[in-house]
Short mmCIF file of C-alpha atoms and ligand atoms in Angstrom, two decimals:
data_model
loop_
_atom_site.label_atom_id
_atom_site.label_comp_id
_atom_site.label_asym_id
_atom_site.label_seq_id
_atom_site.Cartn_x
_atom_site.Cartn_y
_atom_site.Cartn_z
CA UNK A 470 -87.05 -29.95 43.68
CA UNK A 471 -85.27 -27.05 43.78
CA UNK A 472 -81.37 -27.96 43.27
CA UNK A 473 -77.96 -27.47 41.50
CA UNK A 474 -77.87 -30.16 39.06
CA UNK A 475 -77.97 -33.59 39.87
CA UNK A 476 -76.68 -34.96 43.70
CA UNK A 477 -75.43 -32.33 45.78
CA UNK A 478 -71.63 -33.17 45.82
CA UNK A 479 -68.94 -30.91 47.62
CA UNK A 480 -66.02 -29.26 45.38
CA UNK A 481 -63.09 -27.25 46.77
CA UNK A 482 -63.72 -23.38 46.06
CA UNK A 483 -61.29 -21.03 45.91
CA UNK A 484 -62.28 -17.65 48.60
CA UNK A 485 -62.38 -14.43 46.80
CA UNK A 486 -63.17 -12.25 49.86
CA UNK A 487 -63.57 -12.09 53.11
CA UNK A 488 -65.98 -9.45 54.55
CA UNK A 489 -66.80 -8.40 58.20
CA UNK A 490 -70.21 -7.63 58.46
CA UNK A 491 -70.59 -6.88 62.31
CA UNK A 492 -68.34 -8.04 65.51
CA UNK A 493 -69.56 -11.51 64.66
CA UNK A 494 -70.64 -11.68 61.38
CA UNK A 495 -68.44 -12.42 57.86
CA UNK A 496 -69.12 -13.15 54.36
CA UNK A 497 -67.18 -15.63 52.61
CA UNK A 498 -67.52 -14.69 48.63
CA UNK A 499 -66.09 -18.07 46.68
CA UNK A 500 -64.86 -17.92 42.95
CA UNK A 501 -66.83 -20.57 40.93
CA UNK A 502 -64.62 -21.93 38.15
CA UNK A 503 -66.19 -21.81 34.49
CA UNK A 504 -66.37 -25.80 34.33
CA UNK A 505 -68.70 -25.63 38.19
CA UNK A 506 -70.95 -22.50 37.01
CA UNK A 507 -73.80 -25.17 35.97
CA UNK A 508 -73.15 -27.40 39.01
CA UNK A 509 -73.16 -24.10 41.82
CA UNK A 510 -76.38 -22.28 39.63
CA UNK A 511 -78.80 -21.48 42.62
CA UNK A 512 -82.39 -20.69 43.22
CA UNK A 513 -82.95 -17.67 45.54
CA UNK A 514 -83.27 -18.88 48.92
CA UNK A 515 -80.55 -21.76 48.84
CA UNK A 516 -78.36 -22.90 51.01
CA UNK A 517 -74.63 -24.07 50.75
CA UNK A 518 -72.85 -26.91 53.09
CA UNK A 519 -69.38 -26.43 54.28
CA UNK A 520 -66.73 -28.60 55.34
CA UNK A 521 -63.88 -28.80 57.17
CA UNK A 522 -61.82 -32.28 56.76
CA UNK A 523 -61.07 -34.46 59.75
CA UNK A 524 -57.62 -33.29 60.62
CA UNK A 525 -57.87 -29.80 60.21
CA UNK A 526 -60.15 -29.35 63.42
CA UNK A 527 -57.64 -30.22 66.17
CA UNK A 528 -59.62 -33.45 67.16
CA UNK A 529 -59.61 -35.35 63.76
CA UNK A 530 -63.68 -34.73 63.50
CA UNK A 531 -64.72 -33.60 60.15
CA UNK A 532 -67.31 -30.48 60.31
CA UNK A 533 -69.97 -29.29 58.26
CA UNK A 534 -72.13 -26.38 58.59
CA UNK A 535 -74.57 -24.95 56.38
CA UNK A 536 -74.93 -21.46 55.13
CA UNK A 537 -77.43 -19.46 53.10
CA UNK A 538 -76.47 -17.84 50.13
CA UNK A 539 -77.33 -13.97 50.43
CA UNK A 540 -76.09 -13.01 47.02
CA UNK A 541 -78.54 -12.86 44.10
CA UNK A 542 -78.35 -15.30 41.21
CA UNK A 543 -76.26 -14.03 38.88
CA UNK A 544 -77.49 -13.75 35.21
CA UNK A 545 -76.04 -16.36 33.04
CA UNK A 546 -73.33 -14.34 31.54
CA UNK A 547 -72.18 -12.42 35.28
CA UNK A 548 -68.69 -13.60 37.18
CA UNK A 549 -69.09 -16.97 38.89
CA UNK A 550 -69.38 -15.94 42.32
CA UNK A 551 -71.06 -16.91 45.44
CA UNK A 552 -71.55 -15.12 48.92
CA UNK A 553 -72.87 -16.51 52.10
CA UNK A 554 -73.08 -15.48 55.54
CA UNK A 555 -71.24 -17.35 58.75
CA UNK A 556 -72.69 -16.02 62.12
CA UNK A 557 -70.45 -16.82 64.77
CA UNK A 558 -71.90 -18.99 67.47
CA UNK A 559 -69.86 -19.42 70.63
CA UNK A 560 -67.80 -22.72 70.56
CA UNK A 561 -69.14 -23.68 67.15
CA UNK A 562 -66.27 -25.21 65.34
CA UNK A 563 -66.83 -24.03 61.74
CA UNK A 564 -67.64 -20.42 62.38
CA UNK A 565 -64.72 -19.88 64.49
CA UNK A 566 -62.52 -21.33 61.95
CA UNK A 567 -64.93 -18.97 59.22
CA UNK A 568 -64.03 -16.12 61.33
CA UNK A 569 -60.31 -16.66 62.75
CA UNK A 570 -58.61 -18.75 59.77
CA UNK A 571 -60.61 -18.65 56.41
CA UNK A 572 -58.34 -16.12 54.00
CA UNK A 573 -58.26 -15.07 50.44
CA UNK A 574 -56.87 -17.20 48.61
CA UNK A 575 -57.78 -20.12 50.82
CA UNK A 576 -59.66 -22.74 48.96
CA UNK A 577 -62.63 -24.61 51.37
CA UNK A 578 -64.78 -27.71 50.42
CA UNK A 579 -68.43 -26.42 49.34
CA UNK A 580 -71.39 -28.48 48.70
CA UNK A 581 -73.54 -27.68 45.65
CA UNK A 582 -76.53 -25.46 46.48
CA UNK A 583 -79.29 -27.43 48.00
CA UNK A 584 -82.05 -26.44 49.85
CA UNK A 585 -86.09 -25.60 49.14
CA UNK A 586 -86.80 -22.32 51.06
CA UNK A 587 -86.72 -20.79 47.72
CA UNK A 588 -88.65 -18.43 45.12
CA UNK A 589 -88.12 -18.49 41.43
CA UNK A 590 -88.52 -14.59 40.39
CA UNK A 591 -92.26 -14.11 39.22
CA UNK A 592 -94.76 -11.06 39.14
CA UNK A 593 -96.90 -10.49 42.26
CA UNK A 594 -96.84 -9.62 46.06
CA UNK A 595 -93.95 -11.30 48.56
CA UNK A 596 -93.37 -10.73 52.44
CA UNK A 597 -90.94 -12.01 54.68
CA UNK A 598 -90.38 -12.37 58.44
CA UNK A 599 -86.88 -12.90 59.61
CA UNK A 600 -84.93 -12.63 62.72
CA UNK A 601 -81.14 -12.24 62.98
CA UNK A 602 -78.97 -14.23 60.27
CA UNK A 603 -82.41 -15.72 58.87
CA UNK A 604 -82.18 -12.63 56.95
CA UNK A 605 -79.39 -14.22 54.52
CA UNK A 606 -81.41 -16.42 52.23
CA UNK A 607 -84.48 -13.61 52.05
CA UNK A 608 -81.63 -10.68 50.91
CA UNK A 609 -81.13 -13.11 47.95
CA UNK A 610 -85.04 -13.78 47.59
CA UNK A 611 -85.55 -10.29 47.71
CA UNK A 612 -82.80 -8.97 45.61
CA UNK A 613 -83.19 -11.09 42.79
CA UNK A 614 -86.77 -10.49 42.64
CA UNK A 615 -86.86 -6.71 42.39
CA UNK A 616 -84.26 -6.94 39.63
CA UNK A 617 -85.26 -9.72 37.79
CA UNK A 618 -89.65 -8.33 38.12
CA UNK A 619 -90.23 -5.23 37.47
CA UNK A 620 -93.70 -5.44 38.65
CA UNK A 621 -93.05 -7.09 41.58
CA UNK A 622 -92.96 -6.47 45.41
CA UNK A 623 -91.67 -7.33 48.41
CA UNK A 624 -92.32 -6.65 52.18
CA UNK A 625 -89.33 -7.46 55.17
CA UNK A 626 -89.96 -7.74 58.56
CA UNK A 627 -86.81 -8.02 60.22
CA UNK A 628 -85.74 -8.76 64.13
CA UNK A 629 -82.52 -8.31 65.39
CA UNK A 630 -81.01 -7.45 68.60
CA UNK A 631 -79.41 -4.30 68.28
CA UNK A 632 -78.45 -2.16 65.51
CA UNK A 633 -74.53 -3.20 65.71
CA UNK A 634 -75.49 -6.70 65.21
CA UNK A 635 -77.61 -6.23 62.07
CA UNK A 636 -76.16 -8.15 59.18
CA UNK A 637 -76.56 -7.08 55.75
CA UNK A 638 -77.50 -3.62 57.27
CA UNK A 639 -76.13 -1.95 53.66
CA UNK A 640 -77.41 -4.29 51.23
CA UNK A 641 -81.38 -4.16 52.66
CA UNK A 642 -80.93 0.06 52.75
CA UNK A 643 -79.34 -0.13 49.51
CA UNK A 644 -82.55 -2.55 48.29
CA UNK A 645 -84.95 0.53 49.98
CA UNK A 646 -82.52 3.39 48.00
CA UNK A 647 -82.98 1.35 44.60
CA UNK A 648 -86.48 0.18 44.61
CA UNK A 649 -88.51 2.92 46.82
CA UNK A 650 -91.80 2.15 45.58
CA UNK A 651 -91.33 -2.07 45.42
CA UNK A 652 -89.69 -2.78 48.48
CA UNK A 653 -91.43 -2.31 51.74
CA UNK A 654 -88.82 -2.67 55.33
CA UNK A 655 -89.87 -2.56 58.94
CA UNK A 656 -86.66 -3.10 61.18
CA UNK A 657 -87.14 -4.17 64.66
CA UNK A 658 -84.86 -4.09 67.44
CA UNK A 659 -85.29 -6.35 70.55
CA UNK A 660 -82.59 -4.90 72.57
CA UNK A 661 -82.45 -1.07 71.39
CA UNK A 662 -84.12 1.53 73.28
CA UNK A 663 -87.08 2.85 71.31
CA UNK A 664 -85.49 5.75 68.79
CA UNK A 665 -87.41 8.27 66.46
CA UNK A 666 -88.57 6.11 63.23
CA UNK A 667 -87.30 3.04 65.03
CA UNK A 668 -89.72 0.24 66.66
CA UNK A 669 -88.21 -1.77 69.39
CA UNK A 670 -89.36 -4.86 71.45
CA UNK A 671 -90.49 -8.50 70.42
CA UNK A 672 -92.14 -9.62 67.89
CA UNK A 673 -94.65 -12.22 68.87
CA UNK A 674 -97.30 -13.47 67.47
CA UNK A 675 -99.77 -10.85 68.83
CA UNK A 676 -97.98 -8.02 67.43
CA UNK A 677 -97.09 -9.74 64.32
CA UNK A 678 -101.02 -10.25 63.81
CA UNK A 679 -101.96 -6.40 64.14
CA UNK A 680 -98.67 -5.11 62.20
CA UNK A 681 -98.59 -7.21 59.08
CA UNK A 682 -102.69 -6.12 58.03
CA UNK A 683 -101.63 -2.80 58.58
CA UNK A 684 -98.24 -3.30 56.28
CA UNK A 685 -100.05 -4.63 53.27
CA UNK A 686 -103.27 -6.70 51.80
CA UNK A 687 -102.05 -10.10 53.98
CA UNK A 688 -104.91 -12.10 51.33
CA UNK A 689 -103.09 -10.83 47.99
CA UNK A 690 -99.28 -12.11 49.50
CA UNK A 691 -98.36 -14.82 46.60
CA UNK A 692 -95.78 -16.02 49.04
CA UNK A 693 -94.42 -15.76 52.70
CA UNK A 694 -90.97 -16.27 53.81
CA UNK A 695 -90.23 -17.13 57.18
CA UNK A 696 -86.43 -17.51 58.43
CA UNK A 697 -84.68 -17.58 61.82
CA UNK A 698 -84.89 -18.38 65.28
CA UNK A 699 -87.44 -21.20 65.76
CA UNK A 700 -89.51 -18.97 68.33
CA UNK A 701 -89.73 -16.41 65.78
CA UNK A 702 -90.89 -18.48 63.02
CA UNK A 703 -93.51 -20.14 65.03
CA UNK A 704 -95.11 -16.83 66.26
CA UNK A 705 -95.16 -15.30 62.91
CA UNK A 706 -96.63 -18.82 61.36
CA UNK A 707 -99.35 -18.65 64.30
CA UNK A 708 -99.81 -15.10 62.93
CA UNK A 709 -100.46 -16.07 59.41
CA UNK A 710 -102.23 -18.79 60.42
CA UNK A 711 -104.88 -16.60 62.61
CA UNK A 712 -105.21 -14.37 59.36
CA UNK A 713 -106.10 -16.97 57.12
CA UNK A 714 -103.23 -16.98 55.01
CA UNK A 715 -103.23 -20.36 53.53
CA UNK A 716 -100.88 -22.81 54.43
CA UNK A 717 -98.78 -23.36 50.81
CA UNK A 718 -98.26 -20.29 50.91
CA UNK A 719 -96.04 -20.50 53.69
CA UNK A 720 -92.18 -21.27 53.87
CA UNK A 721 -90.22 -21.47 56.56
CA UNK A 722 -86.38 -22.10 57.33
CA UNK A 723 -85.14 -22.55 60.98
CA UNK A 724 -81.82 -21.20 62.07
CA UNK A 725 -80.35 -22.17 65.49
CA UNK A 726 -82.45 -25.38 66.62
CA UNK A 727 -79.18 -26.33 68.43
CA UNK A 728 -75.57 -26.92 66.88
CA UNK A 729 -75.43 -30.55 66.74
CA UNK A 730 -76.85 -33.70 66.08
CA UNK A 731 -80.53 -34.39 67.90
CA UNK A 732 -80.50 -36.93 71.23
CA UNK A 733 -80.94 -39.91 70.36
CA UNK A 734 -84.34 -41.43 71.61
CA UNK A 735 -85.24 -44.80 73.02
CA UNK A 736 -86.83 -46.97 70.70
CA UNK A 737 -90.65 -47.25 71.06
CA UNK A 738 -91.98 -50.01 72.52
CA UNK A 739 -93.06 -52.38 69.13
CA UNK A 740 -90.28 -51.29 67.59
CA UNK A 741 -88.24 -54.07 65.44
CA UNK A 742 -85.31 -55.67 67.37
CA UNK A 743 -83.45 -56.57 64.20
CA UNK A 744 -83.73 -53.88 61.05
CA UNK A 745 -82.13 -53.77 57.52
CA UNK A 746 -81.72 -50.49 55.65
CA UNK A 747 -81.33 -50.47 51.62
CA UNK A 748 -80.54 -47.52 50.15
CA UNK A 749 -80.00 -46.53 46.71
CA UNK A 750 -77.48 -43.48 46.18
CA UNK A 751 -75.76 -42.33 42.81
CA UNK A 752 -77.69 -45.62 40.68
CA UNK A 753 -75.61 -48.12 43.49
CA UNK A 754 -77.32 -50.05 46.15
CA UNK A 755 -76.60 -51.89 49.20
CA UNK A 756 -78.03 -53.21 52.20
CA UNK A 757 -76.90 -53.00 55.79
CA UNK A 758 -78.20 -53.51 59.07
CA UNK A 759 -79.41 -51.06 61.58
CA UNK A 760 -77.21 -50.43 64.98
CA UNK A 761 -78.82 -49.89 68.21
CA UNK A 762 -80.13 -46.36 68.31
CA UNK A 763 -78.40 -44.98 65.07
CA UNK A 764 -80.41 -42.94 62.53
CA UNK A 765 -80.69 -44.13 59.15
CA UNK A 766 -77.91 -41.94 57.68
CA UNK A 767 -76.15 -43.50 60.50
CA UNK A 768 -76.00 -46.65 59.28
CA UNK A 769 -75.41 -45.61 55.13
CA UNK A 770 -72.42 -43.84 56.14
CA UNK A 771 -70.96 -46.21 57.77
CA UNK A 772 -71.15 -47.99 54.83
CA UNK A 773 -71.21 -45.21 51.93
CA UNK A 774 -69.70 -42.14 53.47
CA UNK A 775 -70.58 -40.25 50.29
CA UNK A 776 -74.29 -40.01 51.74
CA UNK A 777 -75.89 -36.46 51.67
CA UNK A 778 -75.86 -34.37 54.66
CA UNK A 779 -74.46 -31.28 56.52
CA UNK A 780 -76.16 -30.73 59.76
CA UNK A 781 -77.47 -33.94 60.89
CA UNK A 782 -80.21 -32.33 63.28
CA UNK A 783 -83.16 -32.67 61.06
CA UNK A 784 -82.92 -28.76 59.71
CA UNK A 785 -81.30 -28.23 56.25
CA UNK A 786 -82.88 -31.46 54.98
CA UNK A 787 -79.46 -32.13 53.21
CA UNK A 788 -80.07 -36.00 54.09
CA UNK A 789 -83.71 -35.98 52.16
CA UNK A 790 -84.29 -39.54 50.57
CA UNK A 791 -87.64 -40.91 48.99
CA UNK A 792 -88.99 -43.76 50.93
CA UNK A 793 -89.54 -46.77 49.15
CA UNK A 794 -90.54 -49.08 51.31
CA UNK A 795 -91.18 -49.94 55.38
CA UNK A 796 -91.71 -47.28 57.59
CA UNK A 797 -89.55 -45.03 59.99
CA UNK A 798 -90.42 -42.48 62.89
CA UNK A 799 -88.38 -39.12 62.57
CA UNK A 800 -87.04 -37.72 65.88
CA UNK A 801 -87.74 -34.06 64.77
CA UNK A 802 -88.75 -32.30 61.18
CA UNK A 803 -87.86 -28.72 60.75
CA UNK A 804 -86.71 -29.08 56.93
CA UNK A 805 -89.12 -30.84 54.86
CA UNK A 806 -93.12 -29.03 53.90
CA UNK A 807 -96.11 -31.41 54.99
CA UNK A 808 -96.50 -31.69 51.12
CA UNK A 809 -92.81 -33.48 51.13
CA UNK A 810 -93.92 -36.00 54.14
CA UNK A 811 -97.25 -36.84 52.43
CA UNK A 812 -95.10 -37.52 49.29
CA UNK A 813 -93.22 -40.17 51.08
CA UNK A 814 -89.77 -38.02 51.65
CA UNK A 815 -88.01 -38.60 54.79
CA UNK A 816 -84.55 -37.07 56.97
CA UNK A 817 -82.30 -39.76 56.72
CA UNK A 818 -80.31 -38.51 60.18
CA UNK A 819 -83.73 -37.79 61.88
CA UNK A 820 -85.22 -41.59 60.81
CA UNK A 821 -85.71 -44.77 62.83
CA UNK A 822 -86.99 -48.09 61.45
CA UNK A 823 -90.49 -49.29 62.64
CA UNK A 824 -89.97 -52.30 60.02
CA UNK A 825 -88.04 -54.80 59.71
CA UNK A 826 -86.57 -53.51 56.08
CA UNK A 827 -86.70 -50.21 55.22
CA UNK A 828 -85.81 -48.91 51.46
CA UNK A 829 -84.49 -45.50 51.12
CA UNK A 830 -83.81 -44.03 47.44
CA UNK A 831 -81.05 -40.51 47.63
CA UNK A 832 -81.38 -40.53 44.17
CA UNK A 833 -85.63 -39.22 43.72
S1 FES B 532 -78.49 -33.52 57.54
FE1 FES B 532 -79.61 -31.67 57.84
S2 FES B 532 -81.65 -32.37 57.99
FE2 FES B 532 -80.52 -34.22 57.91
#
């Protein structure tokens, strides 16, 4: 597992800078204090929960969003800094305040780095596909690798919409000016008239199939990195899929499923009337009984509101837990690999019981 150590746990962070990075696009850079460096140290590809208190959102709700971190990983003896990126979505309650109130100076809650769409620097081959902000967590795959590999390559297909609402526009040309002969970049633009040197149009699955061959030896790719919009991700899997590129060597991250928590479902026909969670979390235990329709983080919070999560719709997998024993349908999975499933790992705020006790461990 690839986290900070220990528990993800949320400390407040001072902000060092704000930066715009399009009309709706900013970068929050926070300072990391000497005594948090260890806690905040991040693999490539990780992700970082924010949160807003209940109280300062207007209707005493506390909000937390998740962001990918698009800096690098600093080498052990660089500044303690971290930089993420905060798309605004319209009516989404943490990016307006990201983009309207967050100042210098400011200090914000920010959960340690968690997250598993994520590649430890090591020689070989590396492609991504990403469309619109997924291209946050891949600039700090792709960036650390060059610097940290010198033999090393990397290949970015990016979508966005138009050229004005490109994030990170500097940082991947600036990864193209330093490494020339390492880093490979095909920009597409969905909405942009078709320019000289510039490809336009969608990327589906078709067109992903005949451009990535011609881009570079698909069989030889060590790893693939997909990241944004789940239509995007699915086409370009589809496209891998079709090549036979195998399937661990495959990672994916959805952005944008929707912005809140996932409808809740009827209960199946067979499913137990009366259920009892147990969950284990920071070496404490305790067992509570299952509400009508609530998820299984539901019902620990209610009871231990220090349970792991930040976007409670089965996505940043935040909310994993190890399950001990019963059994439990998941509304939706976009956050954990089939190798995690088959393992026994389940999304607390996607799970159901389908036993009559169910055992949950936050701590594995
Ligand atoms: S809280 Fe994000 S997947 Fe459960």
């Amino acid at each position: 597992m690839t986290q900070g150590a220990g528990r993800a746990r949320f400390h407040r962070l001072r902000v060092a800078a704000v930066d715009r990075l399009t009309d709706d696009a900013v970068a929050l850079t926070f300072a990391v204090p000497q005594e948090l460096r260890e806690a905040y140290r991040f693999t490539p590809g990780q992700h970082l929960a924010l949160r807003r208190a209940a109280g300062g959102t207007g209707d005493g709700a506390e909000v937390r969003r998740t962001y990918s971190i698009c800096s690098p990983a600093p080498a052990a003896t660089a500044p303690g800094t971290l930089r993420v990126g905060v798309r605004m979505v319209d009516g989404g309650a943490f990016s307006t305040y990201a983009h309207k109130e967050i100042a210098v100076g400011d200090e914000v809650e920010v959960m340690t780095p968690a997250g598993r769409f994520t590649l430890a620097p090591a020689p070989g081959r590396y492609a991504a596909v990403v469309g619109g902000s997924g291209i946050t967590p891949v600039l700090s795959i792709a960036a650390t690798l060059l610097e940290r590999e010198p033999e090393a390559r990397f290949c970015l297909v990016r979508s966005d919409r138009t050229t004005a609402s490109t994030m990170f526009l500097e940082e991947v040309a600036d990864l193209k000016d330093r490494y020339p002969d390492r880093f490979q970049l095909v920009t597409v633009f969905s909405r942009e008239e078709q320019q000289a040197g510039l490809a336009s149009g969608r990327l589906d699955t078709e067109r992903l199939s005949a451009l990535l061959p011609a881009l570079l030896p698909v069989d030889q790719v060590a790893g693939w990195f997909l990241c944004g919009p789940y239509g995007l991700v699915q086409s370009a899997e589809r496209a891998l899929r079709g090549l036979g590129v195998r399937r661990d060597r495959v990672h994916e991250e959805i952005f944008h499923v929707d912005d809140g928590p996932a409808t809740p479902r009827p209960a199946p026909t067979g499913a137990p009337a009366h259920s009892t969670v147990t969950a284990q979390l920071d070496g404490r235990a305790g067992t509570w009984p299952v509400q009508d329709g609530e998820s299984l983080l539901e019902t620990v919070l209610r009871n231990r509101p220090d349970a792991p999560y930040a976007c409670k719709g089965g996505v940043c997998g935040t909310c994993r837990a190890f399950l001990v024993s019963g059994s439990v349908r998941m509304d939706r999975n976009f956050a954990l690999e089939p190798e995690e499933t088959e393992a026994g790992y389940v999304l607390a705020c996607q799970s159901h019981p389908s036993t009559e006790q169910v055992e949950l461990d936050f701590d594995r």
